[in-house]
PDB file of C-alpha atoms in Angstrom:
ATOM      1  CA  UNK A   1     -95.796 205.648  94.417  1.00 53.00           C
ATOM      2  CA  UNK A   2     -94.004 202.407  95.376  1.00 52.00           C
ATOM      3  CA  UNK A   3     -95.604 199.824  97.075  1.00 53.00           C
ATOM      4  CA  UNK A   4     -94.135 197.689  99.229  1.00 52.00           C
ATOM      5  CA  UNK A   5     -95.333 194.323  99.409  1.00 46.00           C
ATOM      6  CA  UNK A   6     -93.541 192.506 102.381  1.00 47.00           C
ATOM      7  CA  UNK A   7     -93.304 188.410 102.500  1.00 45.00           C
ATOM      8  CA  UNK A   8     -92.798 186.616 105.896  1.00 49.00           C
ATOM      9  CA  UNK A   9     -91.497 183.295 105.014  1.00 51.00           C
ATOM     10  CA  UNK A  10     -93.791 179.991 106.764  1.00 52.00           C
ATOM     11  CA  UNK A  11     -92.338 178.735 109.498  1.00 57.00           C
ATOM     12  CA  UNK A  12     -90.663 175.054 109.661  1.00 62.00           C
ATOM     13  CA  UNK A  13     -93.511 173.531 111.339  1.00 59.00           C
ATOM     14  CA  UNK A  14     -96.402 175.318 109.449  1.00 55.00           C
ATOM     15  CA  UNK A  15     -94.431 173.756 106.206  1.00 57.00           C
ATOM     16  CA  UNK A  16     -94.478 170.213 108.189  1.00 58.00           C
ATOM     17  CA  UNK A  17     -98.205 170.248 108.739  1.00 54.00           C
ATOM     18  CA  UNK A  18     -98.935 171.330 104.914  1.00 53.00           C
ATOM     19  CA  UNK A  19     -96.734 168.637 103.193  1.00 55.00           C
ATOM     20  CA  UNK A  20     -98.909 166.211 106.162  1.00 55.00           C
ATOM     21  CA  UNK A  21    -101.630 167.425 104.848  1.00 50.00           C
ATOM     22  CA  UNK A  22    -103.660 168.352 107.789  1.00 47.00           C
ATOM     23  CA  UNK A  23    -103.476 170.417 111.233  1.00 44.00           C
ATOM     24  CA  UNK A  24    -105.898 170.563 114.447  1.00 46.00           C
ATOM     25  CA  UNK A  25    -107.445 172.950 112.981  1.00 44.00           C
ATOM     26  CA  UNK A  26    -108.477 171.230 109.600  1.00 48.00           C
ATOM     27  CA  UNK A  27    -110.121 168.392 110.439  1.00 55.00           C
ATOM     28  CA  UNK A  28    -110.849 166.308 107.830  1.00 74.00           C
ATOM     29  CA  UNK A  29    -114.451 165.310 107.996  1.00 86.00           C
ATOM     30  CA  UNK A  30    -115.934 168.440 108.247  1.00 89.00           C
ATOM     31  CA  UNK A  31    -119.227 168.432 109.856  1.00 93.00           C
ATOM     32  CA  UNK A  32    -121.861 170.804 110.362  1.00 95.00           C
ATOM     33  CA  UNK A  33    -125.132 170.575 113.322  1.00 95.00           C
ATOM     34  CA  UNK A  34    -128.209 171.842 112.587  1.00 94.00           C
ATOM     35  CA  UNK A  35    -131.574 171.107 114.959  1.00 93.00           C
ATOM     36  CA  UNK A  36    -134.911 170.818 112.799  1.00 93.00           C
ATOM     37  CA  UNK A  37    -137.911 169.655 114.973  1.00 93.00           C
ATOM     38  CA  UNK A  38    -137.042 167.841 117.600  1.00 91.00           C
ATOM     39  CA  UNK A  39    -133.892 165.775 115.968  1.00 93.00           C
ATOM     40  CA  UNK A  40    -130.541 167.188 116.244  1.00 94.00           C
ATOM     41  CA  UNK A  41    -129.027 166.243 112.853  1.00 96.00           C
ATOM     42  CA  UNK A  42    -125.214 166.298 112.077  1.00 95.00           C
ATOM     43  CA  UNK A  43    -124.144 166.104 109.094  1.00 96.00           C
ATOM     44  CA  UNK A  44    -120.388 164.923 108.073  1.00 94.00           C
ATOM     45  CA  UNK A  45    -118.986 165.167 103.932  1.00 93.00           C
ATOM     46  CA  UNK A  46    -116.918 162.099 102.941  1.00 92.00           C
ATOM     47  CA  UNK A  47    -116.934 161.192  99.529  1.00 91.00           C
ATOM     48  CA  UNK A  48    -115.105 158.147  98.727  1.00 87.00           C
ATOM     49  CA  UNK A  49    -115.884 155.597 100.933  1.00 91.00           C
ATOM     50  CA  UNK A  50    -118.217 152.323 101.312  1.00 92.00           C
ATOM     51  CA  UNK A  51    -119.878 152.913 104.158  1.00 92.00           C
ATOM     52  CA  UNK A  52    -120.155 149.609 105.726  1.00 92.00           C
ATOM     53  CA  UNK A  53    -116.780 148.733 105.715  1.00 93.00           C
ATOM     54  CA  UNK A  54    -114.791 152.011 105.871  1.00 93.00           C
ATOM     55  CA  UNK A  55    -116.789 153.798 108.423  1.00 94.00           C
ATOM     56  CA  UNK A  56    -117.697 153.039 111.815  1.00 94.00           C
ATOM     57  CA  UNK A  57    -119.836 155.414 114.368  1.00 95.00           C
ATOM     58  CA  UNK A  58    -120.471 154.388 118.441  1.00 94.00           C
ATOM     59  CA  UNK A  59    -122.007 156.381 121.395  1.00 93.00           C
ATOM     60  CA  UNK A  60    -119.693 156.445 124.727  1.00 92.00           C
ATOM     61  CA  UNK A  61    -119.351 159.470 127.736  1.00 89.00           C
ATOM     62  CA  UNK A  62    -122.300 161.631 125.868  1.00 90.00           C
ATOM     63  CA  UNK A  63    -120.200 161.969 122.598  1.00 92.00           C
ATOM     64  CA  UNK A  64    -121.244 159.955 118.727  1.00 94.00           C
ATOM     65  CA  UNK A  65    -117.564 158.397 117.960  1.00 94.00           C
ATOM     66  CA  UNK A  66    -116.916 158.817 113.835  1.00 94.00           C
ATOM     67  CA  UNK A  67    -114.287 156.904 112.362  1.00 93.00           C
ATOM     68  CA  UNK A  68    -112.847 155.702 109.435  1.00 92.00           C
ATOM     69  CA  UNK A  69    -110.844 155.109 106.506  1.00 91.00           C
ATOM     70  CA  UNK A  70    -110.529 156.635 103.173  1.00 88.00           C
ATOM     71  CA  UNK A  71    -108.576 153.657 101.133  1.00 87.00           C
ATOM     72  CA  UNK A  72    -106.698 154.481  98.532  1.00 83.00           C
ATOM     73  CA  UNK A  73    -106.508 153.081  94.527  1.00 80.00           C
ATOM     74  CA  UNK A  74    -103.171 151.909  93.339  1.00 82.00           C
ATOM     75  CA  UNK A  75    -102.941 153.611  89.874  1.00 83.00           C
ATOM     76  CA  UNK A  76     -99.417 154.297  88.280  1.00 82.00           C
ATOM     77  CA  UNK A  77     -98.012 158.154  87.798  1.00 75.00           C
ATOM     78  CA  UNK A  78    -101.214 160.124  89.073  1.00 78.00           C
ATOM     79  CA  UNK A  79    -101.208 163.224  91.548  1.00 82.00           C
ATOM     80  CA  UNK A  80    -103.881 163.568  93.887  1.00 80.00           C
ATOM     81  CA  UNK A  81    -104.753 166.211  96.211  1.00 80.00           C
ATOM     82  CA  UNK A  82    -107.422 163.966  98.017  1.00 79.00           C
ATOM     83  CA  UNK A  83    -106.093 162.793 101.846  1.00 81.00           C
ATOM     84  CA  UNK A  84    -106.674 158.863 101.957  1.00 83.00           C
ATOM     85  CA  UNK A  85    -106.163 156.827 105.207  1.00 86.00           C
ATOM     86  CA  UNK A  86    -107.627 156.864 108.755  1.00 90.00           C
ATOM     87  CA  UNK A  87    -110.459 159.695 109.976  1.00 91.00           C
ATOM     88  CA  UNK A  88    -111.912 160.470 113.886  1.00 92.00           C
ATOM     89  CA  UNK A  89    -113.795 162.956 115.088  1.00 92.00           C
ATOM     90  CA  UNK A  90    -115.900 163.573 118.715  1.00 93.00           C
ATOM     91  CA  UNK A  91    -119.137 165.106 118.428  1.00 93.00           C
ATOM     92  CA  UNK A  92    -120.716 165.995 121.540  1.00 92.00           C
ATOM     93  CA  UNK A  93    -124.320 164.432 121.774  1.00 91.00           C
ATOM     94  CA  UNK A  94    -127.515 166.274 123.204  1.00 88.00           C
ATOM     95  CA  UNK A  95    -127.354 165.322 127.160  1.00 86.00           C
ATOM     96  CA  UNK A  96    -129.326 161.380 127.698  1.00 85.00           C
ATOM     97  CA  UNK A  97    -128.845 160.750 123.893  1.00 89.00           C
ATOM     98  CA  UNK A  98    -128.880 156.757 124.323  1.00 89.00           C
ATOM     99  CA  UNK A  99    -127.644 154.166 121.088  1.00 91.00           C
ATOM    100  CA  UNK A 100    -130.627 153.495 120.157  1.00 91.00           C
ATOM    101  CA  UNK A 101    -131.729 157.326 119.178  1.00 90.00           C
ATOM    102  CA  UNK A 102    -129.733 157.253 116.510  1.00 94.00           C
ATOM    103  CA  UNK A 103    -129.977 156.783 113.015  1.00 94.00           C
ATOM    104  CA  UNK A 104    -127.365 157.325 110.417  1.00 96.00           C
ATOM    105  CA  UNK A 105    -127.915 157.058 106.845  1.00 94.00           C
ATOM    106  CA  UNK A 106    -125.215 157.868 103.368  1.00 95.00           C
ATOM    107  CA  UNK A 107    -125.980 159.154 100.745  1.00 94.00           C
ATOM    108  CA  UNK A 108    -123.970 161.076  98.181  1.00 93.00           C
ATOM    109  CA  UNK A 109    -120.859 160.893  99.792  1.00 92.00           C
ATOM    110  CA  UNK A 110    -122.703 162.679 102.712  1.00 94.00           C
ATOM    111  CA  UNK A 111    -123.126 160.244 106.228  1.00 95.00           C
ATOM    112  CA  UNK A 112    -126.366 162.023 107.923  1.00 95.00           C
ATOM    113  CA  UNK A 113    -126.691 161.165 111.709  1.00 95.00           C
ATOM    114  CA  UNK A 114    -129.881 162.372 113.262  1.00 95.00           C
ATOM    115  CA  UNK A 115    -130.855 162.328 116.731  1.00 94.00           C
ATOM    116  CA  UNK A 116    -133.719 163.355 119.503  1.00 92.00           C
ATOM    117  CA  UNK A 117    -133.347 167.379 120.531  1.00 87.00           C
ATOM    118  CA  UNK A 118    -133.428 167.226 124.130  1.00 76.00           C
ATOM    119  CA  UNK A 119    -133.168 170.197 126.162  1.00 54.00           C
ATOM    120  CA  UNK A 120    -131.459 168.968 128.953  1.00 57.00           C
ATOM    121  CA  UNK A 121    -133.551 168.697 132.218  1.00 56.00           C
ATOM    122  CA  UNK A 122    -133.715 171.108 134.335  1.00 54.00           C
ATOM    123  CA  UNK A 123    -131.273 171.843 137.211  1.00 59.00           C
ATOM    124  CA  UNK A 124    -131.503 170.387 139.800  1.00 65.00           C
ATOM    125  CA  UNK A 125    -130.225 171.346 143.311  1.00 69.00           C
ATOM    126  CA  UNK A 126    -128.476 169.590 145.924  1.00 74.00           C
ATOM    127  CA  UNK A 127    -128.803 169.764 149.581  1.00 76.00           C
ATOM    128  CA  UNK A 128    -126.284 170.922 151.807  1.00 82.00           C
ATOM    129  CA  UNK A 129    -126.189 169.290 155.074  1.00 72.00           C
ATOM    130  CA  UNK A 130    -124.464 170.579 158.187  1.00 71.00           C
ATOM    131  CA  UNK A 131    -123.168 169.419 161.325  1.00 75.00           C
ATOM    132  CA  UNK A 132    -120.362 169.774 163.958  1.00 69.00           C
ATOM    133  CA  UNK A 133    -117.055 169.031 163.186  1.00 68.00           C
ATOM    134  CA  UNK A 134    -115.255 166.153 164.963  1.00 66.00           C
ATOM    135  CA  UNK A 135    -112.540 166.777 167.253  1.00 59.00           C
ATOM    136  CA  UNK A 136    -109.750 164.934 166.547  1.00 57.00           C
ATOM    137  CA  UNK A 137    -107.205 163.579 169.279  1.00 59.00           C
ATOM    138  CA  UNK A 138    -103.620 162.501 168.394  1.00 53.00           C
TER     139      UNK A 138
END
């Protein structure tokens, strides 16, 4: 009995994204999120950076913007599989979250961001007014 194995060759796009080392489906900064008590926690693995120099956090439009850079050390004759350069992630925040309510710390290569967990306000109804349509004369 023989088993036939079919090997599909990767597309040029797949080869190019593998060569570049990143795809939209494979972000450079991986995060996890959970709720702990009344706080929402976001944790990101970002080893090998100086948080004071290389990480920027900002809030804009209900989103947390995480930007940074992993700087390469100059060495001769080496091999690396670590990605260097700029990175960015945009993460939605709970409704009503303000920058002053967010705290962040960096320990052992892990950035932990904490904020109040809001359940959001209850749905509000908007009244619809009625009236007569003005006739157009022309």
